[in-house]
PDB file of C-alpha atoms in Angstrom:
ATOM      1  CA  MET B   6     -49.049 173.343  33.420  1.00 52.00           C
ATOM      2  CA  THR B   7     -51.321 175.706  31.556  1.00 60.00           C
ATOM      3  CA  THR B   8     -50.960 178.927  33.538  1.00 78.00           C
ATOM      4  CA  PRO B   9     -47.959 180.163  35.530  1.00 84.00           C
ATOM      5  CA  LEU B  10     -50.233 181.065  38.451  1.00 88.00           C
ATOM      6  CA  ALA B  11     -51.283 177.425  38.893  1.00 90.00           C
ATOM      7  CA  GLY B  12     -47.620 176.421  39.251  1.00 91.00           C
ATOM      8  CA  TYR B  13     -47.054 178.931  42.049  1.00 93.00           C
ATOM      9  CA  LEU B  14     -50.269 177.863  43.781  1.00 93.00           C
ATOM     10  CA  LEU B  15     -49.208 174.206  43.655  1.00 94.00           C
ATOM     11  CA  VAL B  16     -45.779 175.035  45.126  1.00 94.00           C
ATOM     12  CA  ALA B  17     -47.502 176.999  47.903  1.00 95.00           C
ATOM     13  CA  ALA B  18     -49.907 174.113  48.583  1.00 95.00           C
ATOM     14  CA  LEU B  19     -47.015 171.643  48.814  1.00 95.00           C
ATOM     15  CA  LEU B  20     -45.073 173.953  51.144  1.00 95.00           C
ATOM     16  CA  PHE B  21     -48.172 174.389  53.325  1.00 96.00           C
ATOM     17  CA  ALA B  22     -48.593 170.611  53.544  1.00 96.00           C
ATOM     18  CA  ILE B  23     -44.900 170.198  54.489  1.00 95.00           C
ATOM     19  CA  GLY B  24     -45.319 172.878  57.167  1.00 95.00           C
ATOM     20  CA  ILE B  25     -48.397 171.253  58.699  1.00 94.00           C
ATOM     21  CA  ALA B  26     -46.669 167.854  58.593  1.00 94.00           C
ATOM     22  CA  GLY B  27     -43.709 169.359  60.474  1.00 92.00           C
ATOM     23  CA  ALA B  28     -45.999 170.929  63.059  1.00 92.00           C
ATOM     24  CA  LEU B  29     -47.928 167.688  63.641  1.00 92.00           C
ATOM     25  CA  VAL B  30     -45.187 165.051  63.329  1.00 90.00           C
ATOM     26  CA  ARG B  31     -42.158 166.356  65.201  1.00 89.00           C
ATOM     27  CA  ARG B  32     -41.624 166.164  68.961  1.00 86.00           C
ATOM     28  CA  ASN B  33     -39.604 169.320  69.447  1.00 88.00           C
ATOM     29  CA  ALA B  34     -41.468 172.582  70.097  1.00 89.00           C
ATOM     30  CA  ILE B  35     -38.992 174.603  67.997  1.00 91.00           C
ATOM     31  CA  LEU B  36     -39.665 172.362  64.981  1.00 92.00           C
ATOM     32  CA  VAL B  37     -43.385 173.016  65.429  1.00 92.00           C
ATOM     33  CA  LEU B  38     -42.657 176.753  65.238  1.00 93.00           C
ATOM     34  CA  ILE B  39     -40.583 176.181  62.083  1.00 93.00           C
ATOM     35  CA  GLY B  40     -43.561 174.351  60.569  1.00 94.00           C
ATOM     36  CA  ILE B  41     -45.840 177.274  61.392  1.00 94.00           C
ATOM     37  CA  GLU B  42     -43.373 179.676  59.738  1.00 93.00           C
ATOM     38  CA  LEU B  43     -43.356 177.497  56.606  1.00 94.00           C
ATOM     39  CA  MET B  44     -47.168 177.615  56.504  1.00 95.00           C
ATOM     40  CA  LEU B  45     -47.197 181.413  56.833  1.00 95.00           C
ATOM     41  CA  ASN B  46     -44.648 181.670  54.022  1.00 94.00           C
ATOM     42  CA  ALA B  47     -46.770 179.455  51.777  1.00 95.00           C
ATOM     43  CA  ALA B  48     -49.726 181.788  52.343  1.00 95.00           C
ATOM     44  CA  ASN B  49     -47.500 184.775  51.467  1.00 95.00           C
ATOM     45  CA  LEU B  50     -46.487 183.092  48.209  1.00 94.00           C
ATOM     46  CA  ASN B  51     -50.171 182.701  47.327  1.00 94.00           C
ATOM     47  CA  LEU B  52     -50.851 186.383  48.038  1.00 94.00           C
ATOM     48  CA  ILE B  53     -47.913 187.606  45.946  1.00 93.00           C
ATOM     49  CA  ALA B  54     -48.747 185.243  43.056  1.00 92.00           C
ATOM     50  CA  PHE B  55     -52.370 186.435  42.945  1.00 92.00           C
ATOM     51  CA  TRP B  56     -51.139 190.054  43.124  1.00 92.00           C
ATOM     52  CA  ARG B  57     -48.798 189.458  40.155  1.00 91.00           C
ATOM     53  CA  TYR B  58     -51.300 187.740  37.859  1.00 90.00           C
ATOM     54  CA  GLY B  59     -54.489 189.461  39.086  1.00 87.00           C
ATOM     55  CA  PRO B  60     -56.343 192.148  37.156  1.00 86.00           C
ATOM     56  CA  HIS B  61     -55.295 195.214  39.218  1.00 85.00           C
ATOM     57  CA  PRO B  62     -51.697 194.979  40.481  1.00 84.00           C
ATOM     58  CA  GLU B  63     -51.443 198.777  40.762  1.00 83.00           C
ATOM     59  CA  LEU B  64     -53.877 198.702  43.727  1.00 85.00           C
ATOM     60  CA  LEU B  65     -51.191 196.738  45.679  1.00 88.00           C
ATOM     61  CA  THR B  66     -53.762 194.777  47.709  1.00 89.00           C
ATOM     62  CA  GLY B  67     -52.014 191.399  47.708  1.00 90.00           C
ATOM     63  CA  MET B  68     -48.589 193.021  48.158  1.00 91.00           C
ATOM     64  CA  MET B  69     -49.743 194.966  51.238  1.00 92.00           C
ATOM     65  CA  PHE B  70     -51.341 191.833  52.673  1.00 93.00           C
ATOM     66  CA  ALA B  71     -48.059 189.940  52.240  1.00 93.00           C
ATOM     67  CA  ILE B  72     -45.992 192.735  53.847  1.00 93.00           C
ATOM     68  CA  PHE B  73     -48.283 192.928  56.888  1.00 94.00           C
ATOM     69  CA  SER B  74     -48.272 189.148  57.094  1.00 94.00           C
ATOM     70  CA  ILE B  75     -44.445 189.134  57.176  1.00 93.00           C
ATOM     71  CA  ALA B  76     -44.520 191.672  60.040  1.00 93.00           C
ATOM     72  CA  VAL B  77     -47.051 189.648  62.028  1.00 93.00           C
ATOM     73  CA  ALA B  78     -45.046 186.466  61.425  1.00 92.00           C
ATOM     74  CA  ALA B  79     -41.947 188.143  62.869  1.00 91.00           C
ATOM     75  CA  ALA B  80     -43.886 189.073  66.018  1.00 92.00           C
ATOM     76  CA  GLU B  81     -45.258 185.539  66.257  1.00 92.00           C
ATOM     77  CA  ALA B  82     -41.786 184.014  65.967  1.00 92.00           C
ATOM     78  CA  ALA B  83     -40.433 186.233  68.762  1.00 91.00           C
ATOM     79  CA  VAL B  84     -43.283 185.413  71.160  1.00 92.00           C
ATOM     80  CA  GLY B  85     -43.298 181.704  70.264  1.00 92.00           C
ATOM     81  CA  LEU B  86     -39.578 181.235  70.819  1.00 91.00           C
ATOM     82  CA  GLY B  87     -39.815 183.221  74.084  1.00 90.00           C
ATOM     83  CA  LEU B  88     -42.515 180.804  75.245  1.00 90.00           C
ATOM     84  CA  VAL B  89     -40.371 177.791  74.276  1.00 90.00           C
ATOM     85  CA  ILE B  90     -37.423 179.161  76.274  1.00 89.00           C
ATOM     86  CA  SER B  91     -39.686 179.869  79.250  1.00 88.00           C
ATOM     87  CA  ILE B  92     -41.171 176.344  79.156  1.00 87.00           C
ATOM     88  CA  HIS B  93     -37.673 174.872  78.864  1.00 87.00           C
ATOM     89  CA  ARG B  94     -36.667 176.762  82.002  1.00 86.00           C
ATOM     90  CA  HIS B  95     -39.644 175.388  83.947  1.00 82.00           C
ATOM     91  CA  THR B  96     -39.728 171.758  82.785  1.00 82.00           C
ATOM     92  CA  ASN B  97     -36.190 171.303  81.385  1.00 82.00           C
ATOM     93  CA  THR B  98     -37.521 169.821  78.131  1.00 81.00           C
ATOM     94  CA  THR B  99     -38.775 170.965  74.734  1.00 82.00           C
ATOM     95  CA  ASP B 100     -40.355 167.587  73.985  1.00 82.00           C
ATOM     96  CA  LEU B 101     -44.053 168.174  73.362  1.00 81.00           C
ATOM     97  CA  ASP B 102     -44.967 164.585  74.257  1.00 78.00           C
ATOM     98  CA  LYS B 103     -43.597 165.186  77.771  1.00 80.00           C
ATOM     99  CA  MET B 104     -45.476 168.472  78.312  1.00 79.00           C
ATOM    100  CA  ASN B 105     -48.626 166.835  79.604  1.00 78.00           C
ATOM    101  CA  ARG B 106     -49.483 168.915  82.643  1.00 75.00           C
ATOM    102  CA  MET B 107     -50.618 172.503  83.096  1.00 70.00           C
ATOM    103  CA  LYS B 108     -48.744 173.079  86.357  1.00 62.00           C
ATOM    104  CA  GLY B 109     -45.444 174.834  85.707  1.00 51.00           C
TER     105      GLY B 109
ATOM    106  CA  MET J  21     -43.372 178.531  33.296  1.00 64.00           C
ATOM    107  CA  ASN J  22     -39.646 178.319  32.687  1.00 84.00           C
ATOM    108  CA  ALA J  23     -36.648 176.397  33.953  1.00 89.00           C
ATOM    109  CA  LEU J  24     -35.822 179.069  36.546  1.00 91.00           C
ATOM    110  CA  PHE J  25     -39.208 178.631  38.204  1.00 92.00           C
ATOM    111  CA  TYR J  26     -38.709 174.861  38.469  1.00 93.00           C
ATOM    112  CA  LEU J  27     -35.228 175.370  39.941  1.00 94.00           C
ATOM    113  CA  LEU J  28     -36.479 177.840  42.574  1.00 94.00           C
ATOM    114  CA  ALA J  29     -39.485 175.662  43.388  1.00 94.00           C
ATOM    115  CA  ALA J  30     -37.158 172.666  43.827  1.00 95.00           C
ATOM    116  CA  ILE J  31     -34.899 174.676  46.185  1.00 95.00           C
ATOM    117  CA  THR J  32     -37.882 175.834  48.246  1.00 95.00           C
ATOM    118  CA  ILE J  33     -39.584 172.449  48.488  1.00 95.00           C
ATOM    119  CA  GLY J  34     -36.272 170.672  49.124  1.00 95.00           C
ATOM    120  CA  GLY J  35     -35.417 173.092  51.921  1.00 95.00           C
ATOM    121  CA  GLY J  36     -38.859 172.665  53.459  1.00 95.00           C
ATOM    122  CA  LEU J  37     -38.692 168.856  53.305  1.00 94.00           C
ATOM    123  CA  ALA J  38     -35.185 168.806  54.783  1.00 94.00           C
ATOM    124  CA  SER J  39     -36.206 171.135  57.622  1.00 93.00           C
ATOM    125  CA  VAL J  40     -38.997 168.751  58.594  1.00 91.00           C
ATOM    126  CA  LEU J  41     -37.136 165.458  58.099  1.00 91.00           C
ATOM    127  CA  LEU J  42     -33.572 166.065  59.344  1.00 90.00           C
ATOM    128  CA  LYS J  43     -32.599 164.764  62.786  1.00 87.00           C
ATOM    129  CA  HIS J  44     -30.322 167.510  64.105  1.00 87.00           C
ATOM    130  CA  LEU J  45     -32.165 170.686  65.057  1.00 89.00           C
ATOM    131  CA  VAL J  46     -29.340 172.939  63.840  1.00 90.00           C
ATOM    132  CA  HIS J  47     -29.468 171.265  60.417  1.00 92.00           C
ATOM    133  CA  CYS J  48     -33.236 171.804  60.425  1.00 92.00           C
ATOM    134  CA  ALA J  49     -32.724 175.531  61.085  1.00 93.00           C
ATOM    135  CA  LEU J  50     -30.213 175.783  58.208  1.00 93.00           C
ATOM    136  CA  ALA J  51     -32.594 173.939  55.848  1.00 95.00           C
ATOM    137  CA  THR J  52     -35.363 176.340  56.870  1.00 95.00           C
ATOM    138  CA  THR J  53     -33.083 179.216  55.892  1.00 95.00           C
ATOM    139  CA  VAL J  54     -32.647 177.611  52.455  1.00 95.00           C
ATOM    140  CA  ALA J  55     -36.434 177.383  52.105  1.00 95.00           C
ATOM    141  CA  PHE J  56     -36.818 181.057  53.108  1.00 95.00           C
ATOM    142  CA  ALA J  57     -34.160 182.061  50.546  1.00 95.00           C
ATOM    143  CA  GLY J  58     -35.930 180.060  47.835  1.00 95.00           C
ATOM    144  CA  LEU J  59     -39.181 181.826  48.684  1.00 95.00           C
ATOM    145  CA  ALA J  60     -37.477 185.236  48.509  1.00 95.00           C
ATOM    146  CA  LEU J  61     -36.150 184.334  45.037  1.00 95.00           C
ATOM    147  CA  LEU J  62     -39.653 183.214  44.014  1.00 94.00           C
ATOM    148  CA  PHE J  63     -40.959 186.626  45.138  1.00 94.00           C
ATOM    149  CA  LEU J  64     -38.288 188.308  42.990  1.00 93.00           C
ATOM    150  CA  GLN J  65     -39.298 186.040  40.094  1.00 91.00           C
ATOM    151  CA  LEU J  66     -42.874 187.343  40.587  1.00 91.00           C
ATOM    152  CA  ASP J  67     -41.654 190.966  40.143  1.00 89.00           C
ATOM    153  CA  ALA J  68     -42.313 191.727  43.830  1.00 90.00           C
ATOM    154  CA  GLN J  69     -38.893 193.193  44.623  1.00 90.00           C
ATOM    155  CA  PHE J  70     -39.930 194.895  47.853  1.00 92.00           C
ATOM    156  CA  ALA J  71     -41.556 191.769  49.287  1.00 92.00           C
ATOM    157  CA  GLY J  72     -38.556 189.677  48.222  1.00 93.00           C
ATOM    158  CA  PHE J  73     -36.038 191.891  49.992  1.00 93.00           C
ATOM    159  CA  ALA J  74     -38.321 192.231  53.025  1.00 92.00           C
ATOM    160  CA  GLN J  75     -38.430 188.432  53.111  1.00 93.00           C
ATOM    161  CA  ILE J  76     -34.621 188.234  53.046  1.00 94.00           C
ATOM    162  CA  LEU J  77     -34.278 190.879  55.773  1.00 93.00           C
ATOM    163  CA  VAL J  78     -36.970 189.583  58.101  1.00 92.00           C
ATOM    164  CA  TYR J  79     -36.739 185.818  57.661  1.00 93.00           C
ATOM    165  CA  ILE J  80     -33.095 185.124  56.855  1.00 92.00           C
ATOM    166  CA  GLY J  81     -31.835 188.082  58.872  1.00 90.00           C
ATOM    167  CA  ALA J  82     -34.023 187.827  61.964  1.00 90.00           C
ATOM    168  CA  VAL J  83     -36.231 184.743  62.250  1.00 92.00           C
ATOM    169  CA  ALA J  84     -33.537 182.213  61.270  1.00 92.00           C
ATOM    170  CA  ILE J  85     -31.079 183.741  63.760  1.00 92.00           C
ATOM    171  CA  LEU J  86     -33.795 183.726  66.425  1.00 91.00           C
ATOM    172  CA  ILE J  87     -34.466 180.030  65.788  1.00 92.00           C
ATOM    173  CA  VAL J  88     -30.752 179.195  66.086  1.00 91.00           C
ATOM    174  CA  PHE J  89     -30.565 181.159  69.363  1.00 90.00           C
ATOM    175  CA  ALA J  90     -33.601 179.323  70.734  1.00 90.00           C
ATOM    176  CA  ILE J  91     -32.084 175.942  69.761  1.00 90.00           C
ATOM    177  CA  LEU J  92     -28.817 176.747  71.516  1.00 89.00           C
ATOM    178  CA  LEU J  93     -30.555 178.202  74.601  1.00 86.00           C
ATOM    179  CA  THR J  94     -32.717 175.108  75.038  1.00 85.00           C
ATOM    180  CA  ARG J  95     -29.802 172.733  74.401  1.00 77.00           C
ATOM    181  CA  GLY J  96     -31.742 171.278  71.465  1.00 66.00           C
ATOM    182  CA  ALA J  97     -28.542 170.443  69.598  1.00 65.00           C
ATOM    183  CA  ASP J  98     -28.231 167.092  71.422  1.00 73.00           C
ATOM    184  CA  LEU J  99     -30.093 164.223  69.798  1.00 73.00           C
ATOM    185  CA  PRO J 100     -33.103 163.021  71.794  1.00 71.00           C
ATOM    186  CA  LYS J 101     -32.924 159.394  72.924  1.00 71.00           C
ATOM    187  CA  ASP J 102     -36.421 158.294  71.921  1.00 72.00           C
ATOM    188  CA  GLY J 103     -36.589 159.526  68.316  1.00 75.00           C
ATOM    189  CA  VAL J 104     -37.464 162.877  66.798  1.00 78.00           C
ATOM    190  CA  PHE J 105     -40.966 162.003  65.635  1.00 84.00           C
ATOM    191  CA  SER J 106     -43.996 162.167  67.872  1.00 81.00           C
ATOM    192  CA  ARG J 107     -46.048 159.135  68.908  1.00 81.00           C
ATOM    193  CA  THR J 108     -48.947 160.205  66.674  1.00 83.00           C
ATOM    194  CA  TRP J 109     -46.794 160.895  63.603  1.00 87.00           C
ATOM    195  CA  PHE J 110     -48.904 158.741  61.288  1.00 90.00           C
ATOM    196  CA  VAL J 111     -52.079 160.748  62.001  1.00 93.00           C
ATOM    197  CA  GLY J 112     -50.181 163.997  61.306  1.00 91.00           C
ATOM    198  CA  LEU J 113     -48.868 162.625  58.021  1.00 93.00           C
ATOM    199  CA  VAL J 114     -52.367 161.576  56.929  1.00 95.00           C
ATOM    200  CA  ILE J 115     -53.776 165.015  57.814  1.00 95.00           C
ATOM    201  CA  ALA J 116     -50.993 166.795  55.878  1.00 94.00           C
ATOM    202  CA  ALA J 117     -51.453 164.542  52.829  1.00 95.00           C
ATOM    203  CA  GLY J 118     -55.209 165.111  52.923  1.00 96.00           C
ATOM    204  CA  ILE J 119     -54.762 168.887  53.083  1.00 95.00           C
ATOM    205  CA  PHE J 120     -52.342 168.818  50.149  1.00 95.00           C
ATOM    206  CA  ALA J 121     -54.723 166.618  48.143  1.00 96.00           C
ATOM    207  CA  VAL J 122     -57.652 169.008  48.733  1.00 96.00           C
ATOM    208  CA  LEU J 123     -55.584 172.135  47.897  1.00 94.00           C
ATOM    209  CA  ALA J 124     -54.053 170.613  44.755  1.00 94.00           C
ATOM    210  CA  TRP J 125     -57.466 169.359  43.612  1.00 95.00           C
ATOM    211  CA  ALA J 126     -58.961 172.836  44.101  1.00 94.00           C
ATOM    212  CA  VAL J 127     -56.117 174.487  42.133  1.00 92.00           C
ATOM    213  CA  LEU J 128     -56.215 171.974  39.282  1.00 91.00           C
ATOM    214  CA  GLU J 129     -60.016 172.110  39.002  1.00 91.00           C
ATOM    215  CA  SER J 130     -60.034 175.922  38.766  1.00 89.00           C
ATOM    216  CA  VAL J 131     -57.102 176.307  36.345  1.00 87.00           C
ATOM    217  CA  ARG J 132     -59.338 177.779  33.665  1.00 85.00           C
ATOM    218  CA  ALA J 133     -60.873 180.382  36.006  1.00 83.00           C
ATOM    219  CA  LEU J 134     -57.490 181.635  37.299  1.00 84.00           C
ATOM    220  CA  PRO J 135     -56.542 185.159  36.214  1.00 83.00           C
ATOM    221  CA  GLN J 136     -53.512 185.453  33.938  1.00 80.00           C
ATOM    222  CA  HIS J 137     -52.551 189.042  33.236  1.00 80.00           C
ATOM    223  CA  ASN J 138     -49.005 188.631  32.045  1.00 79.00           C
ATOM    224  CA  ALA J 139     -48.094 192.324  31.857  1.00 81.00           C
ATOM    225  CA  VAL J 140     -45.344 193.132  34.366  1.00 82.00           C
ATOM    226  CA  PRO J 141     -46.882 195.416  37.032  1.00 82.00           C
ATOM    227  CA  ALA J 142     -45.252 198.852  36.974  1.00 81.00           C
ATOM    228  CA  VAL J 143     -45.064 199.303  40.759  1.00 84.00           C
ATOM    229  CA  THR J 144     -42.156 201.090  42.404  1.00 86.00           C
ATOM    230  CA  VAL J 145     -41.132 201.255  46.055  1.00 88.00           C
ATOM    231  CA  ARG J 146     -42.386 204.855  46.016  1.00 91.00           C
ATOM    232  CA  ASP J 147     -45.894 203.577  45.199  1.00 90.00           C
ATOM    233  CA  ILE J 148     -45.687 201.091  48.055  1.00 91.00           C
ATOM    234  CA  GLY J 149     -44.582 203.836  50.462  1.00 91.00           C
ATOM    235  CA  ASN J 150     -47.378 206.145  49.323  1.00 92.00           C
ATOM    236  CA  ALA J 151     -49.931 203.365  49.799  1.00 91.00           C
ATOM    237  CA  LEU J 152     -48.522 202.538  53.262  1.00 90.00           C
ATOM    238  CA  VAL J 153     -48.958 206.101  54.557  1.00 92.00           C
ATOM    239  CA  GLY J 154     -52.133 206.730  52.555  1.00 90.00           C
ATOM    240  CA  ARG J 155     -54.738 204.041  52.192  1.00 91.00           C
ATOM    241  CA  TYR J 156     -53.104 201.544  54.573  1.00 93.00           C
ATOM    242  CA  VAL J 157     -52.017 203.912  57.351  1.00 94.00           C
ATOM    243  CA  LEU J 158     -54.317 202.420  59.995  1.00 95.00           C
ATOM    244  CA  PRO J 159     -53.077 198.818  59.478  1.00 94.00           C
ATOM    245  CA  LEU J 160     -49.507 200.191  59.531  1.00 94.00           C
ATOM    246  CA  GLU J 161     -50.078 201.816  62.929  1.00 95.00           C
ATOM    247  CA  ILE J 162     -51.743 198.657  64.270  1.00 95.00           C
ATOM    248  CA  VAL J 163     -48.790 196.544  63.088  1.00 95.00           C
ATOM    249  CA  ALA J 164     -46.397 198.984  64.797  1.00 95.00           C
ATOM    250  CA  LEU J 165     -48.363 198.609  68.042  1.00 96.00           C
ATOM    251  CA  LEU J 166     -48.458 194.820  67.640  1.00 95.00           C
ATOM    252  CA  LEU J 167     -44.692 194.612  67.088  1.00 94.00           C
ATOM    253  CA  THR J 168     -44.019 196.759  70.169  1.00 95.00           C
ATOM    254  CA  ALA J 169     -46.383 194.704  72.318  1.00 95.00           C
ATOM    255  CA  ALA J 170     -44.961 191.416  70.987  1.00 94.00           C
ATOM    256  CA  THR J 171     -41.351 192.485  71.650  1.00 92.00           C
ATOM    257  CA  ILE J 172     -42.136 193.568  75.218  1.00 94.00           C
ATOM    258  CA  GLY J 173     -44.196 190.415  75.754  1.00 92.00           C
ATOM    259  CA  ALA J 174     -41.453 188.135  74.445  1.00 91.00           C
ATOM    260  CA  VAL J 175     -38.875 189.767  76.723  1.00 90.00           C
ATOM    261  CA  ILE J 176     -41.174 189.468  79.767  1.00 91.00           C
ATOM    262  CA  VAL J 177     -42.054 185.832  79.022  1.00 88.00           C
ATOM    263  CA  ALA J 178     -38.443 184.768  78.467  1.00 84.00           C
ATOM    264  CA  MET J 179     -36.999 186.875  81.319  1.00 83.00           C
ATOM    265  CA  HIS J 180     -35.302 185.018  84.132  1.00 75.00           C
ATOM    266  CA  GLU J 181     -37.645 184.859  87.136  1.00 71.00           C
ATOM    267  CA  LYS J 182     -36.290 185.642  90.563  1.00 68.00           C
ATOM    268  CA  GLU J 183     -36.541 182.886  93.149  1.00 63.00           C
ATOM    269  CA  ARG J 184     -39.792 183.376  94.981  1.00 62.00           C
ATOM    270  CA  PRO J 185     -39.750 182.848  98.792  1.00 61.00           C
ATOM    271  CA  LYS J 186     -41.526 179.594  99.590  1.00 54.00           C
ATOM    272  CA  PRO J 187     -44.797 180.172 101.512  1.00 58.00           C
TER     273      PRO J 187
END
């Protein structure tokens, strides 16, 4: 590993791949949301790493992007889990393979 | 690149892998919390104290608890009879491996062009606050609006519906 930044970027890439695998492979809707959260976190790690090793950290660009991204991720988690609970109430399942009709 | 970085990276990746692979949903939620904590420590390692503590507050304090609540409310703690992986799991695995291969190739090919300013950035929380109410005040207001709308929307979506009279 020649630069420290490359190490952080590789960790973020691996975490992103794990997140997308979780979102695509699992049956449960909550696990899909967990995968999406992991992907968002991997993107945040990229932003912070570029902020730390970039030429102008005092401008705070990457840091601000990461903070806003954390806030948006919190909103997304609340709405996503609300939708999962609502779907569970209608169809009595959180199995995505069984959610194959639009009628509630 | 020191031993601490490898330890934190191992915690984060291990937590992420466990949260995707474990069978019980509650165990998955706990493993996700471990991954979030590892990421917060990586942020601290990158001298981003504010982002690290925001990560601990928002993810470990709120999102992890929310996930556990959702699991218990949907009775997800029982094991499903027909396996935890979807029918098309192989396609998903191939897509994820392909994405990781492309990202890792891009990073390793551009190692020489990556910036490496090793000086520790002298940024305090006061600077972050000044930037938030100065240059970034419009995004801050939009995020406040978004959070309000998302909270109200989540409550309305998850609210118990009254029985409608049948037509």
